[in-house]
Short mmCIF file of C-alpha atoms and ligand atoms in Angstrom, two decimals:
data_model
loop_
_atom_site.label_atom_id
_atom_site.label_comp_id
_atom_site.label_asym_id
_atom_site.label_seq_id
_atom_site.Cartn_x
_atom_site.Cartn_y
_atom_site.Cartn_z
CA UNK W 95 0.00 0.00 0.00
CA UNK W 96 1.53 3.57 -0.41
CA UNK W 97 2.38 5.36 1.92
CA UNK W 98 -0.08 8.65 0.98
CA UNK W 99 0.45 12.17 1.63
CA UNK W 100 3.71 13.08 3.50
CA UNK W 101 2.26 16.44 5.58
CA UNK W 102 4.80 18.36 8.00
CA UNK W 103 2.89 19.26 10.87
CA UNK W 104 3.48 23.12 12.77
CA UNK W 105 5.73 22.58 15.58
CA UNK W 106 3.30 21.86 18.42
CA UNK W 107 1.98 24.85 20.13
CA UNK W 108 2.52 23.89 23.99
CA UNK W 109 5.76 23.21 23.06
CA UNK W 110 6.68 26.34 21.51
CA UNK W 111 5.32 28.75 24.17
CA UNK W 112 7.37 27.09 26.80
CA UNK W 113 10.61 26.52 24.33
CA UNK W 114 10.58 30.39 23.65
CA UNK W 115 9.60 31.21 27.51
CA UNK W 116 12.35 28.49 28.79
CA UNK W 117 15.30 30.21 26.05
CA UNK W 118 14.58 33.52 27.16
CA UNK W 119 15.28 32.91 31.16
CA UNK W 120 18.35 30.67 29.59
CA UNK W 121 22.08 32.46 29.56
CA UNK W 122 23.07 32.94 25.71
CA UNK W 123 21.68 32.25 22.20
CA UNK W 124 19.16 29.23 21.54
CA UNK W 125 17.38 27.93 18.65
CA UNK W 126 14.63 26.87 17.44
CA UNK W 127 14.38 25.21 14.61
CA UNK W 128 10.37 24.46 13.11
CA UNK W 129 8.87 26.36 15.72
CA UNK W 130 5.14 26.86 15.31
CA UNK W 131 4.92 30.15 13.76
CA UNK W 132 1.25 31.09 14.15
CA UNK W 133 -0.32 34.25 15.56
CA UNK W 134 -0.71 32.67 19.36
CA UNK W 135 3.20 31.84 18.91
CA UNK W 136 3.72 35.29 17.51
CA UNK W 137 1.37 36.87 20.46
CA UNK W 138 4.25 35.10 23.33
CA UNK W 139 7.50 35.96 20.61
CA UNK W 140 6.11 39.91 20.96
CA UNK W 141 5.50 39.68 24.50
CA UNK W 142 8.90 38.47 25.30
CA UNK W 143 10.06 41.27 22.89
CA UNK W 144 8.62 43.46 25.34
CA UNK W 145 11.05 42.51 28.61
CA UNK W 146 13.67 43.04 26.37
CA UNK W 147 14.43 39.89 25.20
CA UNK W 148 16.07 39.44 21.83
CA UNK W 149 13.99 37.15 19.89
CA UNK W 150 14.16 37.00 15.69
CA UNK W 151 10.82 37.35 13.68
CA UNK W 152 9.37 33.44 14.06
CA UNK W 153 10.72 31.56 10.71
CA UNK W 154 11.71 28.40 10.18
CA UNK W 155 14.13 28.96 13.12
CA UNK W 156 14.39 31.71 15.85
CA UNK W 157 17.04 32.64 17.71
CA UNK W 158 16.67 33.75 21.32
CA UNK W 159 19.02 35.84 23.23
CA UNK W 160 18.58 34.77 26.63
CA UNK W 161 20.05 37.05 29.41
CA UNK W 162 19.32 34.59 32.72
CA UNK W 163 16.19 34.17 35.13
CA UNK W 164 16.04 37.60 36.40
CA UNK W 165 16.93 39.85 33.39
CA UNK W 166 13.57 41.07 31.95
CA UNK W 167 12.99 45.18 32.05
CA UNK W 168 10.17 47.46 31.97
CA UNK W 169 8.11 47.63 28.99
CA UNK W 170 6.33 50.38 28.02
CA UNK W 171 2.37 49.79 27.39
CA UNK W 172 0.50 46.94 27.90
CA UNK W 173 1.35 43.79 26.61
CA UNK W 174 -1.04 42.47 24.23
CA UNK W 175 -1.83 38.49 24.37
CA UNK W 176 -3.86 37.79 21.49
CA UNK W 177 -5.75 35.48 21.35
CA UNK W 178 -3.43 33.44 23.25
CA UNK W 179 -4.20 32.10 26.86
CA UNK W 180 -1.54 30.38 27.10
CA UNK W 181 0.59 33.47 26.62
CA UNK W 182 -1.33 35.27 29.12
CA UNK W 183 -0.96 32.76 31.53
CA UNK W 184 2.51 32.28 31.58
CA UNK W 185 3.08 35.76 31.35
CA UNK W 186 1.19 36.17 34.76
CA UNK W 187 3.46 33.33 36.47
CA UNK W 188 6.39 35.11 34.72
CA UNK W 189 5.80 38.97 36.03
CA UNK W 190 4.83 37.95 39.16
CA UNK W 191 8.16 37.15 40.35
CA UNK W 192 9.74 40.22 38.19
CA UNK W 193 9.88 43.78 40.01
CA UNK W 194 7.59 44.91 36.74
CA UNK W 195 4.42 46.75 37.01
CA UNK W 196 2.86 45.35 33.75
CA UNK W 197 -0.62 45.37 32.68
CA UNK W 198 -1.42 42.24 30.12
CA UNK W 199 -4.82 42.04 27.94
CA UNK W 200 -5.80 40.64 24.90
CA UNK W 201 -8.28 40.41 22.34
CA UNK W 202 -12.50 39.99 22.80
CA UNK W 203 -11.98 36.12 23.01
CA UNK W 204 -9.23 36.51 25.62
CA UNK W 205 -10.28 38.91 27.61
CA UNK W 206 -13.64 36.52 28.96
CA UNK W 207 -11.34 33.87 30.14
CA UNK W 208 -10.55 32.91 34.36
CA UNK W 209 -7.33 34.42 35.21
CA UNK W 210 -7.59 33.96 38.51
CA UNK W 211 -7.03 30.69 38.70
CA UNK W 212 -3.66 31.72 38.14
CA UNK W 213 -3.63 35.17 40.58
CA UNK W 214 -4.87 33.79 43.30
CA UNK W 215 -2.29 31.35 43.98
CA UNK W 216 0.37 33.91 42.48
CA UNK W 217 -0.91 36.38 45.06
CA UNK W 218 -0.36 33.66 48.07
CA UNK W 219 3.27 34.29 46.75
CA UNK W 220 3.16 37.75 47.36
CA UNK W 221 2.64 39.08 43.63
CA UNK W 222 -0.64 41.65 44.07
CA UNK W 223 -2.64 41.93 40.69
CA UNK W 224 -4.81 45.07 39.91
CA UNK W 225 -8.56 43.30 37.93
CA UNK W 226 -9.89 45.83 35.57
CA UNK W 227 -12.37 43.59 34.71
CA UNK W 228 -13.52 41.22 37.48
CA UNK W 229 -11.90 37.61 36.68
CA UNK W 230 -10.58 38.69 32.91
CA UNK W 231 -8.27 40.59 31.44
CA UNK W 232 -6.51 43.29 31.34
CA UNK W 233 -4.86 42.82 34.64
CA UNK W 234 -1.86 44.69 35.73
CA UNK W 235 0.80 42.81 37.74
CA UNK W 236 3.04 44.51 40.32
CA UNK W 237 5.75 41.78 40.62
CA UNK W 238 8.96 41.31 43.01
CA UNK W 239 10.43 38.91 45.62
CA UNK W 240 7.99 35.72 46.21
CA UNK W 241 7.34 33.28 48.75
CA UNK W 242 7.42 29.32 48.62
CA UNK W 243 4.34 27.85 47.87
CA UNK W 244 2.24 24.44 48.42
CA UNK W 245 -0.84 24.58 46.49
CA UNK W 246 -3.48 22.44 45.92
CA UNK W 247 -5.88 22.93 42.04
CA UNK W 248 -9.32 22.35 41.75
CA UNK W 249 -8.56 21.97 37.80
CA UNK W 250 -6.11 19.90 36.05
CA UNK W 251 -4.79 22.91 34.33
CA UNK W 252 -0.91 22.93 32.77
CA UNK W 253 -1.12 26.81 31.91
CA UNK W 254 -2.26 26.86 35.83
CA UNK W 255 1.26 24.56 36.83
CA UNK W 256 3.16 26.23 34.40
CA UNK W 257 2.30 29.63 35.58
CA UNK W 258 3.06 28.53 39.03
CA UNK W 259 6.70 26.79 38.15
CA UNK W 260 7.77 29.94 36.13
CA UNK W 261 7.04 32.16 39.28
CA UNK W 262 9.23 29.95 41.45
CA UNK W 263 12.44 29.55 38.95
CA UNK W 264 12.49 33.01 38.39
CA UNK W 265 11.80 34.22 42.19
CA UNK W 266 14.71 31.10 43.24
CA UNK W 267 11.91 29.46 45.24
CA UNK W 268 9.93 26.01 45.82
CA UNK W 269 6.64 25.50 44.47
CA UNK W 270 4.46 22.35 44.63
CA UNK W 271 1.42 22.15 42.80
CA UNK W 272 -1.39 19.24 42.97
CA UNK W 273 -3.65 18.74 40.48
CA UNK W 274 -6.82 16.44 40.45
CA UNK W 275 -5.48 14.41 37.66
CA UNK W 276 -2.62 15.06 35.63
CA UNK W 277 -2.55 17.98 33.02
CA UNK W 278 0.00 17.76 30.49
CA UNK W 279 3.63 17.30 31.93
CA UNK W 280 5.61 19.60 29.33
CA UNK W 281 6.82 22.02 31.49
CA UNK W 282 8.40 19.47 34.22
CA UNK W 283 9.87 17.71 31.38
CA UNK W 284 11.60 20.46 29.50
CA UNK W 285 12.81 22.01 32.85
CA UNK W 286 14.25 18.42 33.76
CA UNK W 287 16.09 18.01 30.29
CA UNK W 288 17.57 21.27 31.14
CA UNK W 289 18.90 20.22 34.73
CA UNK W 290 16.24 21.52 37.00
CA UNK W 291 15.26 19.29 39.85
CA UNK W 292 11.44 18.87 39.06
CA UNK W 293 9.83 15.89 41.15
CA UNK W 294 6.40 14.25 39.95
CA UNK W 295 4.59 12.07 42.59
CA UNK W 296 1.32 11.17 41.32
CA UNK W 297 -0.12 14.15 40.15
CA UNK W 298 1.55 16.75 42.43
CA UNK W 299 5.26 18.68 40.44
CA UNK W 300 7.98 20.05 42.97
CA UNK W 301 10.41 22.13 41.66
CA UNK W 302 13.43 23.32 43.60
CA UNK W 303 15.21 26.58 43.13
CA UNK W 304 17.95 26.99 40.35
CA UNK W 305 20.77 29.65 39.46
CA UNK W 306 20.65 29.87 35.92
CA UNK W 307 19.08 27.29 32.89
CA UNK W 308 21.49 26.50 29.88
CA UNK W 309 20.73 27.49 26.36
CA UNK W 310 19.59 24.86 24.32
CA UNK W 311 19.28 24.04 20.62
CA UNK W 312 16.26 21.55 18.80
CA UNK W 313 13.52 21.16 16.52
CA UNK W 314 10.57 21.46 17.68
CA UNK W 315 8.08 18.07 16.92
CA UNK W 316 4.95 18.55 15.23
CA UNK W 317 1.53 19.26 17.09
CA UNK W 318 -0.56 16.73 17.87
CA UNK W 319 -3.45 18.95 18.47
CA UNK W 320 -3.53 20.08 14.66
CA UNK W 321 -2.74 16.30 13.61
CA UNK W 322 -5.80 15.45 15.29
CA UNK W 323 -7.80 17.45 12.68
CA UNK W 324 -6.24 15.78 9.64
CA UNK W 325 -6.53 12.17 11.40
CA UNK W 326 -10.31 13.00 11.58
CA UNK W 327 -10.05 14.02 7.98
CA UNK W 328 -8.58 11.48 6.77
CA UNK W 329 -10.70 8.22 8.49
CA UNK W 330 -14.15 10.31 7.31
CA UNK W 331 -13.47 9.98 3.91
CA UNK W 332 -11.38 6.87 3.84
CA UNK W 333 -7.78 7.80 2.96
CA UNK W 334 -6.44 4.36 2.85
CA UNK W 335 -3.38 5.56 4.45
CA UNK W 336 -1.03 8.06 5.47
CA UNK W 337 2.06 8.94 7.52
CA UNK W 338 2.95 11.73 10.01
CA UNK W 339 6.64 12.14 10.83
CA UNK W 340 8.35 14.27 13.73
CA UNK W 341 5.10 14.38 15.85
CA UNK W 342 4.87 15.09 19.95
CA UNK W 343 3.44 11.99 21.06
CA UNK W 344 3.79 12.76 24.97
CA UNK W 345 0.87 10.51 26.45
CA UNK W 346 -0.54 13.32 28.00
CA UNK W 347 -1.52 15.28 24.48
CA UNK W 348 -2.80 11.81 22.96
CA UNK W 349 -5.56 10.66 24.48
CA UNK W 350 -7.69 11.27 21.11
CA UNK W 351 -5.35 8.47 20.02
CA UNK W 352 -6.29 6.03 22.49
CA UNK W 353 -10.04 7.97 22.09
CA UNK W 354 -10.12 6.44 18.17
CA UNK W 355 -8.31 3.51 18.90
CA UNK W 356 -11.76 2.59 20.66
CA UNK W 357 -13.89 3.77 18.18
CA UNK W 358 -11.79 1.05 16.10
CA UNK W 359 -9.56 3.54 14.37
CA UNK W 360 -6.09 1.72 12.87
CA UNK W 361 -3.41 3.97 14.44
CA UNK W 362 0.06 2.93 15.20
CA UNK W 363 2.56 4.92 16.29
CA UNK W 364 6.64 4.31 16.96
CA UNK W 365 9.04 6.69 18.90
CA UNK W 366 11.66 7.77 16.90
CA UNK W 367 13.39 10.63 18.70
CA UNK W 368 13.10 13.35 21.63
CA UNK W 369 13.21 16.83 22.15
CA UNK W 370 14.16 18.56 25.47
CA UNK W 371 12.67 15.26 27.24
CA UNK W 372 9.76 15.14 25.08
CA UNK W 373 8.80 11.61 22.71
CA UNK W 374 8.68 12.33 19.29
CA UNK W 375 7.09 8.87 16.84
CA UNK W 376 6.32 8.27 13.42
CA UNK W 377 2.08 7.93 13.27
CA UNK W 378 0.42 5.84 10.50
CA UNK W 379 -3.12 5.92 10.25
CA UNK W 380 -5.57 3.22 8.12
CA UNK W 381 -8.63 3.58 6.84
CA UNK W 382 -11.11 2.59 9.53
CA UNK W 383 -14.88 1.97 9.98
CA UNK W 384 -15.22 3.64 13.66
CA UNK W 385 -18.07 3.34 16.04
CA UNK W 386 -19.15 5.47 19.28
CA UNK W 387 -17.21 5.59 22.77
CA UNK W 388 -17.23 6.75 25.86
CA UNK W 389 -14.81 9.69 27.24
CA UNK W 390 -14.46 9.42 30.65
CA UNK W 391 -13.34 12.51 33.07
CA UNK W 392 -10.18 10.97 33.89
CA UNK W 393 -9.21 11.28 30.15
CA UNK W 394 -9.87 14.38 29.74
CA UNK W 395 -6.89 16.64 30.54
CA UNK W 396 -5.42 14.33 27.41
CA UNK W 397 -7.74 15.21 25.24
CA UNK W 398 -9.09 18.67 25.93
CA UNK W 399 -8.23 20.78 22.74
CA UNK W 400 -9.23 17.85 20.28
CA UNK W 401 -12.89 17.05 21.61
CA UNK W 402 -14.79 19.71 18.94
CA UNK W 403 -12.91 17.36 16.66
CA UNK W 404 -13.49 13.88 18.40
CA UNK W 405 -17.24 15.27 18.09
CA UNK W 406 -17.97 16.17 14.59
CA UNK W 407 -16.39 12.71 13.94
CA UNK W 408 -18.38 10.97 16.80
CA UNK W 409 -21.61 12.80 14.51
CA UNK W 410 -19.91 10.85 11.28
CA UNK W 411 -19.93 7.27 13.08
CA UNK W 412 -22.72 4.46 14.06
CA UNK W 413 -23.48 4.90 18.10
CA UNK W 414 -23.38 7.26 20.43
CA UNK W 415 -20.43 9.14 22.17
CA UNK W 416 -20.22 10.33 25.16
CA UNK W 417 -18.28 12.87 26.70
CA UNK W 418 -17.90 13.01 30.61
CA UNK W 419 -16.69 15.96 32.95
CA UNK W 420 -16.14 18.46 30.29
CA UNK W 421 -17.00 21.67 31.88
CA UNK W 422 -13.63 23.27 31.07
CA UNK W 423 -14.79 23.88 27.34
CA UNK W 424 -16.82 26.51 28.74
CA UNK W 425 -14.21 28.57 29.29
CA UNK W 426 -12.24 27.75 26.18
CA UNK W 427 -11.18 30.06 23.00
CA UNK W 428 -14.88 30.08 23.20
CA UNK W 429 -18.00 28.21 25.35
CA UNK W 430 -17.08 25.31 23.45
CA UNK W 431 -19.48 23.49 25.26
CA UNK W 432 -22.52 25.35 24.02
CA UNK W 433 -21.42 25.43 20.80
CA UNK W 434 -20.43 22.08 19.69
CA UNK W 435 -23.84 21.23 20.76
CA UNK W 436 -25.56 24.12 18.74
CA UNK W 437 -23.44 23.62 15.60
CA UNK W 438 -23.61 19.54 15.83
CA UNK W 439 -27.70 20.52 15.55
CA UNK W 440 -27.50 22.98 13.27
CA UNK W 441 -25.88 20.63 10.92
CA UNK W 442 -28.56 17.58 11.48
CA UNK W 443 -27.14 15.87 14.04
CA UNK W 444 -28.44 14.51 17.48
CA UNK W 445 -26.43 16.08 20.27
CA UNK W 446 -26.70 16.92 23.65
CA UNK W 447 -24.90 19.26 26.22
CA UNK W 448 -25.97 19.15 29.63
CA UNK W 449 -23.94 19.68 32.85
CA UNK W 450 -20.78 18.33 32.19
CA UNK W 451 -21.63 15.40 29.83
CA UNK W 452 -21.45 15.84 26.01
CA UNK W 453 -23.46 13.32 24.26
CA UNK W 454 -22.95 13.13 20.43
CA UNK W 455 -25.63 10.53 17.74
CA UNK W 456 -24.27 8.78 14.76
CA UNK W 457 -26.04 10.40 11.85
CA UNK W 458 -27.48 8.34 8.98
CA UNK W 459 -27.76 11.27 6.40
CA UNK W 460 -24.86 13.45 5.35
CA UNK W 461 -24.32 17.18 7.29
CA UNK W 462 -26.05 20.36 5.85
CA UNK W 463 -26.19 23.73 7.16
CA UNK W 464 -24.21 26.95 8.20
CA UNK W 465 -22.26 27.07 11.64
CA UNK W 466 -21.16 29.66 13.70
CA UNK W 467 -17.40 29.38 15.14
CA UNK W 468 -17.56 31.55 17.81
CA UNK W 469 -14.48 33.13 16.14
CA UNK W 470 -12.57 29.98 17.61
CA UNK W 471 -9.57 28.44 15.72
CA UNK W 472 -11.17 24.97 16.27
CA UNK W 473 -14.32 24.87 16.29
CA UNK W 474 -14.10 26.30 12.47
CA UNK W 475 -11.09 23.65 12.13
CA UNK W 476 -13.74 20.80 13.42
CA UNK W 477 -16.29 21.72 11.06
CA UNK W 478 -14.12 22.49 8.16
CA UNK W 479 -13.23 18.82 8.71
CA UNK W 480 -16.84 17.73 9.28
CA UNK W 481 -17.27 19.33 5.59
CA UNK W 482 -14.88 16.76 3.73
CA UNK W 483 -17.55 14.09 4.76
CA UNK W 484 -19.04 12.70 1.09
CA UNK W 485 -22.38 14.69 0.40
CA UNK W 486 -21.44 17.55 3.22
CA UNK W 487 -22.37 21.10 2.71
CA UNK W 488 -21.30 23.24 5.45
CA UNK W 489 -21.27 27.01 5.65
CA UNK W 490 -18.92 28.26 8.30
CA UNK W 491 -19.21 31.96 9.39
CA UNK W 492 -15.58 32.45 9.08
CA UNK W 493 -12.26 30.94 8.28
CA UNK W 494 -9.72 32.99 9.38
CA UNK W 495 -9.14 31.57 13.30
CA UNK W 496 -7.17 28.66 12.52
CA UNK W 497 -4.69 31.02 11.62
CA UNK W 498 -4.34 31.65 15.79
CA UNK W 499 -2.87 27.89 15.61
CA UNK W 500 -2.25 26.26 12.56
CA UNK W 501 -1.66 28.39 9.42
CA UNK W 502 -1.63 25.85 6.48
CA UNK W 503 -5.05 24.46 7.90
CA UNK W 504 -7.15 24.29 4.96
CA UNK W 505 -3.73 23.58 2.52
CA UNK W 506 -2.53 20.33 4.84
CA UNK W 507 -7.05 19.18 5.17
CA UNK W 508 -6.95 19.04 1.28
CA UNK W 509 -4.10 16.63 0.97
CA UNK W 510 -5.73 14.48 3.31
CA UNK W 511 -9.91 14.82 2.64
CA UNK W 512 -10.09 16.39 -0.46
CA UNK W 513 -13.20 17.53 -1.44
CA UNK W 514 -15.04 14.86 -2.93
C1 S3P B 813 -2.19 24.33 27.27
C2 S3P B 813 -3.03 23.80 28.22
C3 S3P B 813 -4.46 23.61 28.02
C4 S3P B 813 -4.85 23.66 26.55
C5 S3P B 813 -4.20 24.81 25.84
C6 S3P B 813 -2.68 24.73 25.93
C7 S3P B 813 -0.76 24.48 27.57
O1 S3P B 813 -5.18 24.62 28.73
O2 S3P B 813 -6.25 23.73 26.41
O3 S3P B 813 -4.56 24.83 24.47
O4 S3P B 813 0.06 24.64 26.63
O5 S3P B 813 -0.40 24.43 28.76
P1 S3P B 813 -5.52 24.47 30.31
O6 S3P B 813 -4.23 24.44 31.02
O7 S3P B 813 -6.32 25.68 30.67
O8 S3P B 813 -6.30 23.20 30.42
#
């Protein structure tokens, strides 16, 4: 059989916000090579810009001119996030331990989303935040010397732990962070392949203070997040085959794998290399006839960005799917929640959101109808996918978003599900 399209995947997005973050605390130049190069990359390259950190326009490669843990200086203005929560995040764990007084915002999108999930444990570390709009953005910061901290998350949350971690290696103290289940482990990792002590005991992260981190050089895997679109692509219109090399196949980013493995899906994947501690494999996916499953809570911290995709597909497949303890959507790039439901309806399918369960039919007849993405990257990714289905006709009420994550969207969909 051939091997079908060869597509080269964006350099994962988690992994680029915290390679850029990690090479700007380092001492001297790193780079990046195949760094994800979209505008929620560009949003945390600007922002670092802003301390005064030299970083070159996001290419192929970008250099970053780290000056140590403690070197950032005052910016003038705000610093503007995008669309990016991530960014904003980090940002907040990075300030807080800087003697800055910074205000950070973003756009419409950005601006609605919890922040202080992230202040209020900051603040137990002696950071003190100024809201200008109750939980959202803008906030302004008014960093300095911080305090140890033991802390204990309602929400598995890895912009919450990273936040937290980048607060105590720049501030030189320990932070432990529990989480109710495991969110994903980049951070720990990187830090680790870089010499940090970082401890993980079930699902609580201890890092102990460090001098200085070393500048580092790598490529930067592909994303599984954006793979998961073209994977969904691909098995709804019966590509008999096809390869992705160089992606980030850290089990805490693929649960959709193990997801579509149990809606019978023919996935295999084999490790090939690493980056900064992180598994990179070779993926191969078959064509499959797939069949509904159940998503349990536990999985979901593994899974979160890809359920609008695991959805549509769910609405493509005989059975029903179930999603448990998905509240976070809610509070995604939009109330992802809400509408995945609408959209999965407004399209002819039989769906469901109520509480914290997502429940998604197998539809007999092919979707039809127009679909409004919130202005979120992947919700119009999902349904751009949903439309490669044989006989679909879907109208989405914009296209532009994906470029917040994944640029050559719509080019990389049509080597996979061409329209038929
Ligand atoms: C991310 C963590 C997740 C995820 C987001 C990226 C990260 O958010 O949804 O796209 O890189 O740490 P939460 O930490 O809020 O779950």
């Amino acid at each position: 059989m051939s091997a079908g399209p060869d597509i080269d995947l964006p350099g994962d997005k988690s992994l680029t916000h915290r390679a850029l973050v990690l090479a700007a605390l380092a001492n001297g130049e790193s780079v990046l090579h195949h760094p994800l190069t979209s505008l929620d990359a560009r949003s945390m390259a600007a922002a670092l810009r802003k301390l005064g950190v030299s970083v070159s326009p996001l290419r192929s490669a970008v250099r970053i001119n780290g000056r140590g843990l403690r070197s950032f200086s005052q910016p003038t203005g705000s610093i503007h996030c995008g669309n990016s929560g991530t960014a904003a995040r980090f940002l907040l764990g990075l300030l807080a331990a800087s003697p800055l007084v910074v205000r950070v915002t973003g756009d419409r999108s950005l601006r609605r989303r919890p922040m202080r999930r992230v202040t209020e444990p900051l603040s137990r570390m002696g950071a003190s935040f100024i809201e200008f709009a109750g939980d959202g953005l803008p906030v302004e910061v008014r960093g300095g010397r911080v305090r140890p901290l033991d802390y204990a998350s309602d929400t598995a949350s890895a912009q919450v732990k990273t936040a937290l971690l980048l607060a105590g290696l720049i501030g030189g103290v320990e932070v432990s962070v529990t989480e109710p289940v495991r969110s994903r482990d980049h951070t720990e990792r990187m830090l680790r392949a870089l010499g940090v002590d970082v401890e993980t005991q079930n699902t609580t992260v201890h890092l102990s203070p460090t001098d200085s981190l070393p500048r580092f050089t790598g490529r930067v895997p592909g994303d599984p997040s954006a793979a998961a679109f073209l994977i969904a692509g691909a098995l709804m219109t019966g590509l008999p085959q096809f390869t992705l090399r160089n992606m980030a196949i850290n089990p805490t980013r693929i649960g959709f794998v193990n997801a579509l493995r149990r809606m019978g899906a023919d996935i295999t994947i084999r490790e090939v290399s690493e980056f900064l501690g992180e598994p990179v494999g070779e993926v191969v996916v078959r064509a499959s006839e797939l069949s509904g499953t159940t998503v349990e809570a536990h999985e979901v911290p593994t899974l979160i960005d890809e359920i609008p995709v695991l959805a549509v597909l769910a609405s493509t497949c005989s059975g029903t799917t179930t999603f448990r303890g998905v509240s976070e959507l809610r509070i995604k790039e939009s109330d992802r929640l809400a509408l995945l439901a609408s959209n999965l309806v407004a399209v002819g399918a039989d769906c469901q959101a109520s509480g914290d369960v997502l429940e998604v039919e197998g539809m007999s007849r092919p979707p039809k109808g127009s679909i409004e993405t919130g202005n979120d990257h992947r919700m119009a990714m999902a349904f751009a996918t949903l439309d490669r289905m044989p006989g679909a006709s879907i109208r989405l009420s914009e296209t532009a978003s994906p470029r917040v994550s994944y640029p050559a969207f719509f080019e990389d969909l049509d080597r996979v599900a061409p329209r038929g």
